Amino acid sequence: MTVLVQQSGTVATEPSAAKGAPSRGGRPACRHCGAPLIDARMLETGFCCAGCSYVYRLIHEQGLAGYYRIKDEVTAPADAGVFQLRDYSWLEEAQRVAEAAPRDPPLLTLDVQGISCAGCVWLIERVFQTMPGARDVYVNAQYGSMRLRWVRGQFSAVAFARKLQTFGYLVGPAGEAPSDSESRALVRRIGLCAAFAMNVMLFTLPTYFGMEPTFEWAGLFRLLSLLFGTLSFLVGGTYFVGRAARALREGAMHIDLPIAIGVLGAYLGSLYGWLAGMERLVYFDFVSTFILLMLVGRWAQTAAVERNRIRLLRRQPRPQRVRLAGGSMAAPDQIQPRDRFFLAAGQTLPIEARLESGEALFSLASINGEAEPRLFRAAQRVPAGAVNVTRGDVSLEALQSWDDSLLAQLMHSSDRESENHPLVEKIVRGYVAGIILVALAAGAFWLLRTGDARRTGAVVVAVLVVSCPCAIGLAFPLADETAAVALRRRGVFIRVADLWNRLGRVRKLVFDKTGTLTLERPVLLNPDVLERLDDPARAALLALVQDNPHPVSESLREELLARSTVVPLAGAVEEIVGLGVRLGRWSLGRPGWAGAPAGEPPKPPSLADASAADAVLTFDQNVVAWFRFADHPRSDARREIELLERAGLAVYILSGDRPDKVTALATELGLSPERARGELTPREKADWIDQHGHSDVLMLGDGANDSLAFDHALCRGTPVIHRGVLERKADFYYLGRGIAGLRDLFEIDRLRRRTHTTVLVFSVAYNVAAVGLALAGRMNPLLAAVLMPLNSLLTLALVTGGMRSAFRR
C-alpha cells in the first residue's frame, strides 16, 4: 500500500494510542468500559471500539481522569452515538420556555441515557461546571435524569447536550415522573415493614423467653404485637393479597396467590388466637418477617429490570420537526399532502415525498437494510424512513400524511402483555391446591379424632404458616436479579422481566443483516493511512467529513477523532452530490473525480492503485491518501454463530439488502445460503416468522424495518440504543462490537433455571418436613419462628452458590 503525504510530520502520542489493555479476569479488557477485547485490532489499540477510544482520550485531555478511579469496573461501551449528528431543536425550544417562565434562575429537567455508576454522575457534574452561565446541576443516577439551573441569557442547553454526547451520554426530554417507579414504592413498603417486624419481634421474644401471662406488662406486649403485626399486614401483605385477587378475577393463577394465602391465613389465624387467648395460634412475628422477605424478593426482581430501562431515554425526541417552505417548523403529523418542506442533513424523512432538489443521497438502511446510500434525482419518489445523507437541506413535496406513512406504522409501539412461565404456573397451581387440600384434610382428621375445634384450628393455621413459598416468592426473583446483574457486566441488559419465561422456548435465531450482524457503518480497511497523514491533511479531512451524514464520512470521522485531537480546517465545504465534497484545494470523493471545478477535466490520479479505492483524499487534484471500506461482519460473528448452532439453535438471516450480498455474508459466517433471505420488505420479514413458527423465534434487529418482525417474534433484542427506534420494543439490548452477549444470555438463563430447580427441590423437602410437624400437632409459634428464617437463609445460600459461576468469564 502506498500513501502520499503532502508534508512530513509527526503525531503526538495520545492516551488512546497506548498499546495493550488492563486485564479483567485474566482477559484483556477495554481501557474505557472494561469490555473484553475480541480481535487483534482491539488488542493493539486497547479499546473495544472507536467510541471508547475517543471518550478515553477526551476525558484525559480535559483533566477528568478521576472518572476512572470512581467508575464501576465494567460499564457500557461508548458506541457510535458519540459521533452521530442529532437534532436538538426540541431542547432549544425547551430552554426558551424555561427562560420565559418567571422563575429565576431558570430550571429544566431532562433524561440522560448512559448513566451507570457514581463515576457518570461525577463526570456529568464536572462537564456542566465548564459551561458558561452554569449554576448547578443535580444528577439522579437511580432514575437517569438531571435537573439543571443556569444564568439566563448566558447558558446554552444545546451546547451542553452536544458536549455530553461526546462523552457518551444522550440527553432527551423528561419522561414520566420518578414517583411512578414500582421499585421506589416497594422500598417504602420494605422500610416500614422492616420497622414493624423488628417491633413485633421485640414484643414477642419475652414470651419465648418465659414471660408469664400474669406479668404486669404481658397484656401490653401482646397488644403491641397485634398492632405492629396488623400494620405489617396492611402495608405489605395487602400488596400480595390485592395482586392475587386481581389475577383471580381475570381467571389467572398468579405467583402472588400462594404468598397471599400464607400471609392471609397466618394473619387471620393469629388474630383469632389473640382474641381467643390461644398463644398456639399467634404468629404475628412470622407474619411480619415473612411479608418483609417477600417484599425484598419482589423489589429485587423489579429493580433489576427498572435499572436497565432507566439506562435508556424514557421518551425519545422523535419524530423530528421539518421546516416548511414558508419558514415555519412542523411536526410530521402536521404535514399534509402537497406541502413543500425541507429535510436537514442526517434527518429521517417521515413521510413519502417527491424530491424537488436537483439530486440528493438518501440512506435506506433503516427501511430495507441496503447499506450503500442511493442517489435520487428531481421528481423521484423518496420512501418514508429514508435518511438524508447529503450535507445540506433538500427540498421535497409531501405525497401522504403521517398516519398513512410506513414509518409511522413501523414506529408504532405494541408492547405485548406479560406472560407467565408454564413451569411457574404449574408450581403455583400445585402449591395452592396441595396446601389447601392438606389443610382441609388435617382439619377434618383432628376434628374427628379430638372433637376439639381450637386444637383443630391450631393445626390448620400451623399448616398454612409453615408451608412457606420462599422458593417462588424470594429465591426465584433473587436468582433472576442475579442473572440480570451478571448479564449487565457482560453488556446485555434485560428490559422486561418475563423474558426469562420465554427464553427457554427459543429454538430459532433470526438476524437482520445491516447493523446487526454487520457493524452500523462501513469499516475502514486500511486505517494505518490516517496515522501517516500530517496535521494539515488531517485538518482538511476532518473538515470534509464533519457534519456529513454519509456513511463513509461518518466512518472516517470516527477513526480520525479516536486517534488524536484535530482542529478542522476553516472554510465552507461544497458538495457535488454523488461525487464528493471539496474545501478550497482539498477534496474527498470518488476515485477519478479529484475535486475538479465545474467544466475542468480532472487530472489523472497520482497513484495507479487509487482507482481501486472507495474514496480518495486529494490536494490540488493530486492524491494524498486513498481509503477502502467494506460492509464488515462483527468480529466474533462467525465463531458465536457456530457455538449457538452447537447449542441447538437454528440461525437465519432476513434482510432487505440485495440477495447476493446477503448470501455472501451467510457464506462468510458459515451459514447455509438457504438460511439467508434478501430483498425482504418489513411485512415479508414478519410473514416469514409467522410461517416458520413464531412461538420459538428470537428476532435480532436494529432499524425500523425490523419493527413488524419484532411484533411477531417470541423474543426480541437489539444492538443499537441511540436511534430511538427499537430499544423501546426490545425485550433486551446488548452493547459492543460483538454478538457474544447472545450466547451469554442463553448460558446464564440455563444456569438460572438449574438454580431454580435446585431451590425448588429443597423447598419441597422443607415443606414436607415442616408440614409433617404441623400435621402431627408438633408445630408452635416458637418453632415456626426458628424454621422460617432458617429456611430463608438456606434458600438464599442455594441461590448464591448456584449463580456464582455467572460472574466468572
XYZ file of N, CA and C in Angstrom, residues 33-191:
477
model
N -14.277 1.056 28.999
C -15.504 0.455 29.530
C -15.291 -0.883 30.216
N -14.137 -1.530 30.012
C -13.889 -2.819 30.640
C -14.428 -4.004 29.870
N -14.983 -3.786 28.663
C -15.495 -4.895 27.856
C -14.320 -5.728 27.337
N -14.533 -7.044 27.119
C -13.444 -7.882 26.608
C -13.044 -7.478 25.191
N -11.759 -7.602 24.905
C -11.241 -7.304 23.569
C -11.226 -8.592 22.763
N -11.908 -8.588 21.611
C -12.184 -9.843 20.930
C -11.473 -10.018 19.595
N -10.656 -9.043 19.156
C -9.903 -9.268 17.922
C -8.554 -8.561 18.007
N -7.724 -8.804 16.997
C -6.343 -8.322 17.024
C -6.261 -6.804 17.048
N -7.136 -6.144 16.311
C -7.078 -4.685 16.277
C -7.432 -4.100 17.648
N -8.420 -4.696 18.322
C -8.767 -4.232 19.668
C -7.598 -4.418 20.620
N -6.940 -5.562 20.523
C -5.795 -5.823 21.394
C -4.672 -4.825 21.141
N -4.513 -4.427 19.891
C -3.443 -3.475 19.550
C -3.735 -2.089 20.099
N -5.000 -1.651 19.994
C -5.341 -0.298 20.434
C -5.666 -0.229 21.922
N -6.140 -1.341 22.489
C -6.551 -1.343 23.886
C -7.982 -0.899 24.093
N -8.755 -0.767 23.006
C -10.141 -0.320 23.099
C -11.037 -1.225 22.267
N -12.294 -1.364 22.733
C -13.230 -2.237 22.031
C -13.860 -1.558 20.822
N -13.818 -0.222 20.753
C -14.422 0.493 19.632
C -13.837 1.902 19.558
N -14.093 2.563 18.425
C -13.599 3.929 18.249
C -14.230 4.882 19.247
N -15.491 4.620 19.633
C -16.156 5.487 20.602
C -15.453 5.493 21.940
N -15.064 4.308 22.435
C -14.360 4.227 23.722
C -12.994 4.903 23.638
N -12.315 4.706 22.525
C -11.006 5.333 22.347
C -11.130 6.858 22.380
N -12.140 7.372 21.699
C -12.353 8.818 21.628
C -12.696 9.394 23.009
N -13.636 8.749 23.727
C -14.049 9.246 25.034
C -12.901 9.159 26.032
N -12.122 8.087 25.977
C -10.982 7.923 26.882
C -9.978 9.064 26.696
N -9.689 9.373 25.435
C -8.745 10.464 25.165
C -9.320 11.807 25.597
N -10.611 12.027 25.325
C -11.258 13.282 25.674
C -11.244 13.501 27.189
N -11.520 12.451 27.949
C -11.532 12.556 29.410
C -10.161 12.953 29.935
N -9.115 12.359 29.385
C -7.758 12.701 29.836
C -7.359 14.107 29.391
N -7.713 14.497 28.178
C -7.350 15.824 27.691
C -7.992 16.938 28.524
N -9.176 16.690 29.039
C -9.886 17.711 29.792
C -9.680 17.581 31.299
N -8.695 16.785 31.701
C -8.343 16.686 33.113
C -9.379 16.000 33.972
N -10.100 15.035 33.407
C -11.176 14.357 34.125
C -10.861 12.885 34.377
N -9.578 12.552 34.411
C -9.184 11.151 34.573
C -9.613 10.557 35.904
N -10.009 11.416 36.863
C -10.533 10.915 38.126
C -11.756 10.043 37.940
N -12.404 10.176 36.781
C -13.574 9.340 36.462
C -13.233 7.861 36.571
N -12.039 7.477 36.138
C -11.665 6.058 36.109
C -11.357 5.517 37.504
N -11.163 6.395 38.475
C -10.981 5.930 39.855
C -12.326 5.730 40.559
N -13.384 6.313 39.989
C -14.697 6.256 40.620
C -15.617 5.249 39.938
N -15.512 5.122 38.630
C -16.466 4.331 37.861
C -16.441 2.854 38.240
N -17.516 2.152 37.870
C -17.561 0.707 38.041
C -16.526 0.049 37.140
N -16.169 -1.169 37.490
C -15.160 -1.886 36.705
C -15.611 -2.100 35.263
N -16.890 -2.402 35.077
C -17.437 -2.630 33.742
C -18.617 -1.693 33.536
N -18.583 -0.902 32.450
C -19.677 -0.006 32.094
C -20.031 -0.227 30.633
N -21.066 0.435 30.168
C -21.479 0.284 28.774
C -20.455 0.921 27.845
N -20.148 0.275 26.706
C -19.222 0.887 25.738
C -19.782 2.198 25.192
N -18.894 3.104 24.836
C -19.307 4.352 24.182
C -19.460 4.050 22.696
N -20.688 3.828 22.250
C -20.895 3.359 20.882
C -20.879 4.514 19.894
N -21.381 4.231 18.682
C -21.326 5.220 17.609
C -22.148 6.464 17.897
N -22.984 6.428 18.937
C -23.789 7.595 19.267
C -22.970 8.832 19.595
N -21.711 8.672 20.024
C -20.898 9.848 20.364
C -20.543 10.654 19.123
N -20.602 10.022 17.941
C -20.253 10.726 16.705
C -21.487 11.113 15.887
N -22.651 10.666 16.293
C -23.859 10.818 15.500
C -24.352 12.256 15.484
N -24.841 12.707 14.307
C -25.481 14.013 14.216
C -26.884 13.886 14.802
N -27.219 14.713 15.801
C -28.522 14.636 16.457
C -29.221 15.994 16.413
N -30.523 15.923 16.324
C -31.335 17.135 16.266
C -31.690 17.561 17.689
N -31.231 18.756 18.086
C -31.524 19.276 19.420
C -32.439 20.502 19.370
N -33.210 20.624 18.290
C -34.113 21.775 18.200
C -35.162 21.733 19.313
N -35.571 20.527 19.722
C -36.545 20.391 20.814
C -35.983 20.945 22.125
N -34.658 20.782 22.319
C -34.020 21.262 23.541
C -33.887 22.779 23.527
N -33.626 23.324 22.350
C -33.555 24.776 22.210
C -34.903 25.406 22.576
N -35.992 24.757 22.120
C -37.326 25.245 22.443
C -37.608 25.099 23.934
N -37.190 23.974 24.526
C -37.406 23.747 25.960
C -36.689 24.804 26.791
N -35.480 25.214 26.373
C -34.769 26.251 27.110
C -35.473 27.593 26.981
N -36.006 27.884 25.788
C -36.736 29.142 25.612
C -37.954 29.200 26.533
N -38.673 28.084 26.631
C -39.846 28.038 27.503
C -39.433 28.235 28.962
N -38.332 27.580 29.361
C -37.868 27.694 30.748
C -37.439 29.116 31.072
N -36.798 29.793 30.122
C -36.339 31.158 30.376
C -37.481 32.168 30.311
N -38.575 31.785 29.648
C -39.730 32.689 29.580
C -40.536 32.651 30.879
N -40.350 31.606 31.671
C -41.063 31.498 32.945
C -40.487 32.495 33.945
N -41.293 32.931 34.932
C -40.812 33.943 35.901
C -39.758 33.410 36.860
N -39.574 32.113 36.919
C -38.630 31.528 37.867
C -37.207 32.006 37.569
N -36.466 32.336 38.615
C -35.085 32.767 38.457
C -34.219 32.104 39.536
N -33.198 31.338 39.184
C -32.759 31.052 37.819
C -33.656 30.030 37.131
N -33.599 29.977 35.783
C -34.419 29.008 35.040
C -34.066 27.576 35.445
N -35.074 26.699 35.336
C -34.916 25.307 35.736
C -35.394 24.399 34.611
N -34.637 23.333 34.344
C -35.004 22.382 33.293
C -34.660 20.973 33.763
N -35.601 20.061 33.603
C -35.374 18.654 33.947
C -35.301 17.836 32.670
N -34.278 17.006 32.555
C -34.037 16.208 31.356
C -33.703 14.775 31.740
N -33.933 13.853 30.819
C -33.469 12.480 30.985
C -32.093 12.341 30.351
N -31.288 11.427 30.889
C -29.942 11.190 30.368
C -29.760 9.691 30.137
N -29.363 9.332 28.945
C -29.090 7.928 28.629
C -27.600 7.648 28.783
N -27.273 6.565 29.497
C -25.872 6.174 29.631
C -25.338 6.237 31.047
N -26.118 6.757 32.009
C -25.663 6.816 33.403
C -25.668 5.407 33.978
N -24.534 4.974 34.524
C -24.453 3.609 35.046
C -23.836 3.523 36.431
N -23.171 4.574 36.892
C -22.490 4.475 38.179
C -22.212 5.879 38.723
N -21.579 5.918 39.911
C -21.250 7.203 40.532
C -20.251 7.986 39.676
N -19.397 7.279 38.951
C -18.440 7.951 38.077
C -19.138 8.776 37.013
N -20.257 8.272 36.477
C -21.018 9.010 35.466
C -21.578 10.302 36.056
N -22.104 10.214 37.273
C -22.643 11.405 37.941
C -21.541 12.446 38.111
N -20.399 12.000 38.586
C -19.257 12.906 38.791
C -18.844 13.567 37.477
N -18.775 12.790 36.408
C -18.331 13.315 35.124
C -19.322 14.334 34.569
N -20.607 14.040 34.643
C -21.622 14.973 34.133
C -21.587 16.284 34.911
N -21.421 16.202 36.217
C -21.342 17.422 37.028
C -20.132 18.261 36.646
N -18.971 17.617 36.427
C -17.758 18.364 36.060
C -17.907 19.008 34.678
N -18.518 18.300 33.737
C -18.726 18.868 32.403
C -19.659 20.076 32.484
N -20.698 19.985 33.284
C -21.639 21.102 33.435
C -20.935 22.335 33.981
N -20.031 22.134 34.927
C -19.337 23.257 35.547
C -18.445 24.017 34.563
N -18.084 23.401 33.435
C -17.243 24.078 32.439
C -18.056 24.950 31.482
N -19.385 24.858 31.545
C -20.222 25.591 30.598
C -20.439 27.033 31.066
N -20.383 28.012 30.152
C -20.664 29.406 30.521
C -22.091 29.551 31.046
N -22.247 30.293 32.144
C -23.560 30.550 32.700
C -24.134 29.421 33.531
N -23.360 28.351 33.756
C -23.876 27.221 34.537
C -23.987 27.593 36.008
N -25.105 27.230 36.647
C -25.290 27.474 38.071
C -25.094 26.175 38.861
N -26.022 25.254 38.742
C -25.897 23.983 39.462
C -26.678 22.907 38.722
N -26.292 21.668 38.945
C -26.944 20.528 38.317
C -27.086 19.425 39.359
N -28.236 18.755 39.348
C -28.465 17.612 40.220
C -28.732 16.404 39.333
N -27.865 15.409 39.416
C -27.980 14.207 38.593
C -28.508 13.070 39.451
N -29.593 12.463 39.014
C -30.190 11.335 39.723
C -29.863 10.064 38.950
N -28.853 9.322 39.434
C -28.434 8.102 38.744
C -29.497 7.025 38.794
N -30.295 7.021 39.878
C -31.300 5.969 40.036
C -32.374 6.045 38.962
N -32.709 7.271 38.519
C -33.767 7.438 37.533
C -33.257 7.949 36.186
N -31.949 8.081 36.028
C -31.402 8.501 34.750
C -31.873 9.876 34.332
N -31.862 10.831 35.269
C -32.343 12.176 34.964
C -31.421 13.217 35.583
N -31.583 14.462 35.144
C -30.828 15.557 35.756
C -31.685 16.819 35.751
N -31.442 17.654 36.757
C -32.137 18.937 36.892
C -31.072 20.017 36.913
N -31.141 20.953 35.974
C -30.086 21.965 35.888
C -30.668 23.376 35.934
N -29.857 24.288 36.481
C -30.210 25.705 36.557
C -29.046 26.516 36.007
N -29.348 27.669 35.432
C -28.316 28.460 34.772
C -28.641 29.955 34.839
N -27.685 30.746 34.411
C -27.869 32.198 34.337
C -28.557 32.522 33.018
N -29.699 33.167 33.095
C -30.498 33.470 31.909
C -29.680 34.267 30.889
N -29.699 33.804 29.648
C -29.023 34.505 28.562
C -27.556 34.157 28.387
N -26.973 33.367 29.301
C -25.540 33.047 29.200
C -25.262 31.574 28.939
N -26.258 30.742 29.128
C -26.055 29.294 29.057
C -26.750 28.722 27.828
N -26.135 27.712 27.222
C -26.737 27.031 26.073
C -26.956 25.565 26.433
N -28.219 25.169 26.580
C -28.527 23.770 26.879
C -28.126 22.868 25.724
N -28.238 23.366 24.490
C -27.861 22.560 23.321
C -26.360 22.295 23.326
N -25.558 23.321 23.624
C -24.104 23.128 23.674
C -23.732 22.130 24.761
N -24.414 22.208 25.892
C -24.166 21.253 26.979
C -24.527 19.836 26.548
N -25.678 19.673 25.869
C -26.102 18.344 25.408
C -25.115 17.784 24.393
N -24.635 18.634 23.484
C -23.664 18.155 22.487
C -22.349 17.745 23.151
N -21.953 18.478 24.182
C -20.717 18.126 24.870
C -20.881 16.821 25.634
N -22.037 16.639 26.294
C -22.298 15.375 26.982
C -22.289 14.216 25.993
N -22.803 14.444 24.791
C -22.843 13.390 23.786
C -21.442 12.904 23.437
N -20.481 13.818 23.414
C -19.105 13.402 23.093
C -18.511 12.511 24.179
N -19.102 12.553 25.389
C -18.650 11.678 26.466
C -19.481 10.394 26.560
N -20.461 10.250 25.659
C -21.249 9.023 25.623
C -22.591 9.104 26.306
N -23.075 10.319 26.649
C -24.369 10.474 27.311
C -25.326 11.213 26.373
N -26.509 10.631 26.136
C -27.505 11.251 25.283
C -28.589 11.893 26.146
N -28.986 13.099 25.783
C -29.986 13.858 26.530
C -31.316 13.777 25.795
N -32.402 13.599 26.546
C -33.737 13.546 25.958
C -34.740 14.262 26.842
N -35.954 14.474 26.340
C -36.997 15.119 27.151
C -37.297 14.302 28.402
N -37.693 14.980 29.453
C -38.010 14.284 30.696
C -39.189 13.349 30.472
N -39.050 12.113 30.951
C -40.111 11.128 30.819
C -41.058 11.183 31.994
N -41.702 10.059 32.277
C -42.670 10.005 33.366
C -41.992 10.288 34.697
N -42.738 10.777 35.635
C -42.203 11.164 36.943
C -41.613 9.959 37.655
N -40.445 10.129 38.323
C -39.846 9.019 39.052
C -40.770 8.410 40.092
N -41.741 9.167 40.596
C -42.635 8.633 41.621
C -43.470 7.471 41.102
N -43.527 7.309 39.762
C -44.290 6.218 39.184
C -43.536 4.894 39.265
N -42.307 4.911 39.747
C -41.494 3.705 39.792
C -42.046 2.708 40.810
N -42.254 1.464 40.372
C -42.759 0.435 41.274
C -41.727 0.086 42.334
N -40.441 0.043 41.943
C -39.413 -0.329 42.913
C -39.316 0.705 44.033
N -39.523 1.978 43.706
C -39.466 3.013 44.735
C -40.601 2.820 45.741
N -41.803 2.482 45.231
C -42.927 2.227 46.129
C -42.651 1.010 47.002
N -42.010 -0.002 46.434
C -41.679 -1.194 47.218
C -40.650 -0.884 48.299
N -39.713 0.008 48.011
C -38.712 0.391 49.017
C -39.393 1.024 50.222
N -40.391 1.857 49.966
C -41.122 2.473 51.083
C -41.832 1.407 51.907
N -42.454 0.460 51.228
C -43.125 -0.629 51.950
C -42.111 -1.442 52.758
N -40.959 -1.732 52.147
C -39.932 -2.529 52.830
C -39.441 -1.810 54.081
N -39.207 -0.511 53.972
C -38.740 0.247 55.126
C -39.717 0.198 56.285
